[in-house]
Tab-separated table of C-alpha atoms in Angstrom:
chain	number	residue	atom	x	y	z
B	1	MET	CA	8.121	11.830	-2.409
B	2	THR	CA	9.613	10.714	0.883
B	3	LEU	CA	8.342	9.248	3.389
B	4	LYS	CA	10.817	10.347	6.429
B	5	ILE	CA	11.188	13.453	7.547
B	6	PRO	CA	14.432	15.515	7.732
B	7	TYR	CA	14.096	15.253	3.688
B	8	SER	CA	10.730	16.399	3.367
B	9	LEU	CA	11.873	18.716	4.380
B	10	LEU	CA	14.392	19.299	2.169
B	11	ALA	CA	12.133	19.678	-0.927
B	12	MET	CA	11.295	23.278	-0.755
B	13	PRO	CA	15.061	24.794	-1.158
B	14	HIS	CA	15.003	21.604	-3.910
B	15	GLY	CA	12.702	22.630	-6.144
B	16	ILE	CA	11.649	19.193	-5.630
B	17	SER	CA	7.477	18.521	-5.577
B	18	THR	CA	6.205	15.500	-2.881
B	19	VAL	CA	2.723	14.701	-2.104
B	20	ASP	CA	2.815	16.730	1.608
B	21	GLY	CA	3.339	20.033	-1.157
B	22	TYR	CA	6.494	22.310	-1.304
B	23	ASP	CA	6.099	23.168	2.763
B	24	THR	CA	5.356	21.835	6.173
B	25	LEU	CA	1.453	23.400	5.248
B	26	MET	CA	-0.269	20.355	3.790
B	27	PRO	CA	-3.147	20.881	1.321
B	28	HIS	CA	-5.830	19.261	3.638
B	29	ASP	CA	-7.718	17.544	1.412
B	30	TYR	CA	-4.250	15.890	0.206
B	31	GLY	CA	-3.778	15.602	4.101
B	32	LYS	CA	-7.274	13.431	4.774
B	33	LEU	CA	-6.436	11.649	0.732
B	34	LEU	CA	-3.105	10.618	2.448
B	35	ASN	CA	-4.532	10.105	6.250
B	36	MET	CA	-1.366	12.994	6.618
B	37	ARG	CA	-0.599	14.194	9.710
B	38	ALA	CA	2.023	16.998	10.519
B	39	PHE	CA	5.464	16.858	8.261
B	40	GLY	CA	3.970	13.916	5.776
B	41	TYR	CA	3.914	11.673	8.992
B	42	SER	CA	0.925	9.006	8.273
B	43	ASP	CA	0.422	5.292	9.864
B	44	GLU	CA	-0.223	4.231	6.249
B	45	TRP	CA	2.593	3.952	4.735
B	46	PRO	CA	3.169	0.612	4.327
B	47	SER	CA	-0.018	-0.155	3.098
B	48	LEU	CA	-0.310	2.762	0.776
B	49	ILE	CA	2.910	1.942	-1.209
B	50	GLU	CA	1.349	-1.618	-1.055
B	51	ASN	CA	-1.649	-0.544	-2.541
B	52	ASN	CA	0.290	1.451	-5.273
B	53	LEU	CA	-3.547	3.411	-6.380
B	54	ILE	CA	-3.248	6.211	-4.537
B	55	LEU	CA	0.654	7.199	-4.810
B	56	SER	CA	0.904	6.484	-7.975
B	57	MET	CA	-2.310	9.058	-8.815
B	58	LEU	CA	-1.050	11.515	-6.970
B	59	ASN	CA	2.736	11.846	-9.419
B	60	ALA	CA	4.790	9.581	-7.026
B	61	LYS	CA	7.698	8.699	-8.791
B	62	TYR	CA	10.184	8.273	-5.972
B	63	LEU	CA	9.857	7.178	-3.429
B	64	ILE	CA	12.970	6.670	-0.143
B	65	VAL	CA	12.568	4.457	2.606
B	66	ASP	CA	14.295	3.208	5.026
B	67	PRO	CA	15.373	-1.085	5.000
B	68	SER	CA	12.242	-1.208	7.876
B	69	TYR	CA	9.736	-0.711	4.638
B	70	GLY	CA	11.541	-4.398	3.262
B	71	ASN	CA	12.282	-4.431	-0.479
B	72	LEU	CA	9.833	-3.045	-2.179
B	73	GLU	CA	11.105	-5.066	-5.659
B	74	ASP	CA	8.932	-7.530	-3.128
B	75	ILE	CA	5.740	-6.200	-4.506
B	76	ARG	CA	3.838	-6.992	-7.755
B	77	GLY	CA	1.158	-6.309	-10.001
B	78	LEU	CA	-0.620	-8.189	-13.068
B	79	VAL	CA	1.046	-6.568	-16.076
B	80	LYS	CA	-0.782	-4.947	-18.804
B	81	TYR	CA	-0.910	-3.498	-21.734
B	82	SER	CA	-2.596	-0.778	-22.942
B	83	HIS	CA	-4.003	0.078	-26.876
B	84	SER	CA	-1.283	2.200	-26.981
B	85	GLY	CA	1.575	0.038	-25.930
B	86	GLU	CA	1.809	1.479	-22.305
B	87	MET	CA	2.128	-0.881	-19.238
B	88	THR	CA	0.221	-0.856	-16.744
B	89	PHE	CA	-0.456	-2.720	-13.407
B	90	ALA	CA	-3.941	-4.375	-12.901
B	91	ALA	CA	-5.230	-5.564	-9.325
B	92	PRO	CA	-5.089	-7.080	-7.678
B	93	ILE	CA	-1.453	-5.703	-6.421
B	94	SER	CA	0.727	-7.513	-3.242
B	95	ASN	CA	3.830	-8.897	-2.168
B	96	LYS	CA	1.804	-11.813	-1.990
B	97	VAL	CA	1.459	-12.967	-5.346
B	98	PRO	CA	3.586	-15.331	-6.311
B	99	PHE	CA	6.235	-14.693	-9.300
B	100	SER	CA	5.616	-15.708	-12.941
B	101	GLY	CA	6.247	-13.655	-16.270
B	102	ASP	CA	2.742	-12.113	-16.040
B	103	TYR	CA	3.350	-10.381	-12.416
B	104	ALA	CA	5.954	-7.611	-12.585
B	105	PRO	CA	7.741	-5.547	-9.515
B	106	ILE	CA	5.862	-2.479	-9.328
B	107	TYR	CA	9.067	-0.741	-7.563
B	108	LYS	CA	12.467	-0.908	-9.026
B	109	LYS	CA	15.733	0.159	-6.958
B	110	ILE	CA	17.666	3.536	-8.038
B	111	PHE	CA	19.355	3.705	-5.521
B	112	GLU	CA	21.601	2.575	-2.388
B	113	LYS	CA	23.348	3.439	0.785
B	114	ASP	CA	23.397	2.969	4.772
B	115	ASP	CA	19.947	3.365	5.708
B	116	ILE	CA	18.405	4.663	2.252
B	117	PHE	CA	16.772	2.886	0.103
B	118	ALA	CA	15.101	4.804	-3.494
B	119	TYR	CA	12.451	2.969	-5.490
B	120	GLU	CA	11.487	4.793	-8.882
B	121	ASN	CA	7.534	4.316	-8.687
B	122	LEU	CA	6.967	2.249	-12.670
B	123	ASN	CA	2.878	2.501	-12.279
B	124	VAL	CA	3.518	6.142	-11.781
B	125	LEU	CA	0.634	8.170	-13.816
B	126	PRO	CA	1.646	11.254	-15.428
B	127	ARG	CA	2.279	14.605	-14.467
B	128	VAL	CA	-0.670	15.198	-16.526
B	129	TYR	CA	-2.748	12.816	-18.650
B	130	GLY	CA	-6.824	12.442	-20.049
B	131	VAL	CA	-8.778	10.078	-19.377
B	132	THR	CA	-12.385	8.201	-20.660
B	133	LYS	CA	-14.489	7.733	-17.853
B	134	LEU	CA	-15.041	9.981	-15.161
B	135	LYS	CA	-17.641	8.550	-12.024
B	136	ALA	CA	-19.483	10.945	-9.697
B	137	THR	CA	-17.626	10.918	-6.178
B	138	ASP	CA	-18.625	13.399	-3.292
B	139	THR	CA	-15.827	12.137	-0.798
B	140	ILE	CA	-12.264	11.805	-0.317
B	141	ASN	CA	-13.810	8.687	2.382
B	142	ASP	CA	-15.240	7.260	-0.762
B	143	LEU	CA	-12.806	7.396	-3.319
B	144	ARG	CA	-9.801	6.471	-0.274
B	145	VAL	CA	-11.677	3.093	-0.457
B	146	ASN	CA	-12.576	2.994	-3.922
B	147	LEU	CA	-8.580	2.643	-4.831
B	148	TYR	CA	-8.001	0.704	-1.798
B	149	ALA	CA	-10.638	-2.149	-3.053
B	150	PHE	CA	-9.220	-1.113	-6.976
B	151	GLN	CA	-13.143	-0.064	-8.232
B	152	LYS	CA	-10.757	2.698	-9.736
B	153	ASP	CA	-8.445	2.807	-12.778
B	154	PRO	CA	-6.432	5.778	-12.207
B	155	HIS	CA	-5.162	5.521	-15.631
B	156	ARG	CA	-8.508	5.615	-17.159
B	157	GLU	CA	-10.600	6.871	-15.154
B	158	ALA	CA	-10.994	9.581	-12.415
B	159	ALA	CA	-13.499	11.582	-9.755
B	160	VAL	CA	-15.324	13.907	-9.982
B	161	SER	CA	-18.195	15.206	-8.092
B	162	SER	CA	-22.263	15.138	-8.958
B	163	LYS	CA	-22.397	18.432	-9.248
B	164	ASP	CA	-19.703	18.303	-11.027
B	165	LEU	CA	-20.741	15.871	-13.787
B	166	LYS	CA	-24.311	16.848	-14.093
B	167	GLU	CA	-22.705	20.607	-15.248
B	168	ILE	CA	-20.134	18.531	-17.715
B	169	GLY	CA	-23.788	16.188	-19.002
B	170	LYS	CA	-21.566	13.274	-19.744
B	171	THR	CA	-19.108	10.432	-18.451
B	172	ASP	CA	-17.118	8.967	-21.877
B	173	PHE	CA	-14.409	10.309	-23.010
B	174	SER	CA	-11.855	10.538	-26.097
B	175	ASP	CA	-8.774	8.998	-26.368
B	176	GLY	CA	-5.553	11.359	-26.960
B	177	LYS	CA	-2.142	12.701	-27.180
B	178	VAL	CA	-1.340	15.210	-24.265
B	179	LYS	CA	1.792	16.963	-23.710
B	180	ILE	CA	3.940	19.429	-21.085
B	181	LEU	CA	5.403	22.128	-23.368
B	182	LYS	CA	6.192	24.466	-20.488
B	183	TYR	CA	6.633	23.940	-16.368
B	184	SER	CA	7.240	27.064	-13.513
B	185	PRO	CA	5.631	27.725	-10.453
B	186	ASN	CA	2.904	29.840	-12.061
B	187	ILE	CA	1.997	28.466	-15.652
B	188	VAL	CA	1.569	25.316	-17.254
B	189	SER	CA	1.359	25.073	-21.549
B	190	ILE	CA	-0.066	22.229	-22.273
B	191	GLU	CA	-0.529	21.200	-25.998
B	192	ALA	CA	-3.958	18.771	-26.231
B	193	ASP	CA	-4.736	16.496	-29.348
B	194	PHE	CA	-8.120	14.633	-28.521
B	195	ASN	CA	-9.688	12.700	-31.352
B	196	GLY	CA	-13.150	13.598	-29.556
B	197	ALA	CA	-14.462	15.696	-26.779
B	198	GLY	CA	-11.477	14.788	-23.747
B	199	PHE	CA	-11.211	14.781	-20.205
B	200	LEU	CA	-7.352	16.626	-19.008
B	201	VAL	CA	-5.825	15.524	-15.792
B	202	LEU	CA	-2.929	17.570	-14.395
B	203	SER	CA	-2.205	15.857	-11.627
B	204	ASP	CA	-1.124	19.389	-9.505
B	205	GLN	CA	-3.285	20.233	-6.132
B	206	PHE	CA	-6.425	22.024	-7.054
B	207	TYR	CA	-6.260	25.139	-5.434
B	208	PRO	CA	-8.203	28.506	-5.634
B	209	GLY	CA	-6.666	31.483	-8.242
B	210	TRP	CA	-5.819	28.889	-11.139
B	211	LYS	CA	-7.247	29.552	-13.524
B	212	ALA	CA	-7.252	27.454	-16.941
B	213	TYR	CA	-7.625	28.305	-20.919
B	214	ILE	CA	-7.873	26.439	-23.769
B	215	ASP	CA	-6.546	28.795	-27.153
B	216	GLY	CA	-6.795	31.774	-24.551
B	217	LYS	CA	-10.761	31.416	-24.068
B	218	GLN	CA	-11.249	30.346	-19.947
B	219	THR	CA	-12.651	27.235	-19.199
B	220	LYS	CA	-13.621	25.975	-15.530
B	221	ILE	CA	-11.284	23.903	-13.458
B	222	TYR	CA	-12.880	20.755	-12.144
B	223	LYS	CA	-11.444	19.628	-8.654
B	224	THR	CA	-10.781	15.984	-9.971
B	225	ASN	CA	-9.731	13.008	-8.230
B	226	GLY	CA	-10.360	14.858	-4.946
B	227	VAL	CA	-6.850	16.514	-5.333
B	228	LEU	CA	-6.149	17.058	-9.081
B	229	ARG	CA	-7.539	19.504	-11.944
B	230	GLY	CA	-9.379	18.577	-14.906
B	231	ILE	CA	-10.887	19.993	-17.667
B	232	VAL	CA	-12.814	18.876	-20.365
B	233	VAL	CA	-10.939	19.973	-23.863
B	234	PRO	CA	-12.877	20.221	-27.581
B	235	PRO	CA	-11.826	18.068	-29.386
B	236	GLY	CA	-9.205	18.763	-31.926
B	237	GLY	CA	-5.548	20.329	-31.530
B	238	HIS	CA	-5.065	23.063	-28.665
B	239	GLU	CA	-3.470	24.464	-26.410
B	240	VAL	CA	-3.915	24.526	-23.127
B	241	ILE	CA	-3.174	26.838	-20.039
B	242	PHE	CA	-2.613	26.704	-16.080
B	243	ARG	CA	-2.260	30.352	-14.938
B	244	TYR	CA	-2.109	31.317	-11.422
B	245	SER	CA	-3.710	34.923	-10.602
B	246	PRO	CA	-5.253	34.967	-7.264
B	247	GLY	CA	-7.486	38.370	-7.790
B	248	LYS	CA	-7.797	38.879	-4.130
B	249	ILE	CA	-4.144	39.138	-3.670
B	250	TYR	CA	-3.265	41.305	-6.132
B	251	ALA	CA	-6.496	44.115	-5.479
B	252	ALA	CA	-4.275	43.961	-1.936
B	253	MET	CA	-1.514	44.045	-3.004
B	254	ALA	CA	-2.695	46.724	-5.436
B	255	PHE	CA	-4.364	48.520	-1.865
B	256	SER	CA	-1.230	47.965	0.497
B	257	GLY	CA	0.207	49.749	-2.874
B	258	THR	CA	-1.963	52.956	-3.078
B	259	LEU	CA	-2.445	52.836	1.096
B	260	LEU	CA	1.746	52.910	1.187
B	261	ALA	CA	1.671	56.418	-0.713
B	262	GLY	CA	0.016	57.827	0.635
B	263	LEU	CA	1.071	57.483	3.435
B	264	LEU	CA	4.193	58.378	2.093
B	265	VAL	CA	2.908	61.605	0.614
B	266	LEU	CA	1.202	62.736	3.498
B	267	TRP	CA	4.130	62.394	5.680
B	268	LEU	CA	6.673	64.640	3.215
B	269	PHE	CA	4.131	67.539	3.301
B	270	SER	CA	4.189	66.973	7.046
């Protein structure tokens, strides 16, 4: 993720995913979640960086900032460890907490030159992961409030709409292991193994045309955390595929091709 306009425009040709997308046509819900304007500009970058949870939820692993933001290594959080030994940070996260053995920097400086600093976000969520709890959150604003108030831990729980939660029929899910096998612009292949029913979150934007398959059988994608994709996965080991297959676009292409062929035939015979 970049915080300076010129660098965000370099994302697409270099194949770098950023929170404002590959292009300047920023997805609406992403913009609302981050309070962003055109070209990735937001008045909230300092508070987003200090709070950290929204950026971590969006898989923003690297930040490029100028020195006016200060030393991000001064922002610390209370270290927590999951039962599997994974390190995360507990609320509150702030640059005002005293330094001690229980607190550690959330960002690690990895590059510095002239007026550019690059940091690694140590609290970032993976591109794909499982959560053990779902909560109903119907608006982007409610999600923002919950994350800013540390009322939601995206490492362990995810938000879906009340309607989707009713359709899913449960709020608690099992732990499991997930791993990306293949990642490309049009297809994402994932290996998933849950002890019981699991809920898998892919940190890519929820967008029309994407379909999900479990062992070749299509399953519904739920809009998760306001902007991401989530699916329910049965117990055991499974192959999960996310595939971009926009039927309306393909139909329009087929119609255009047929129309063009017809016009060529008419032109030849005339």
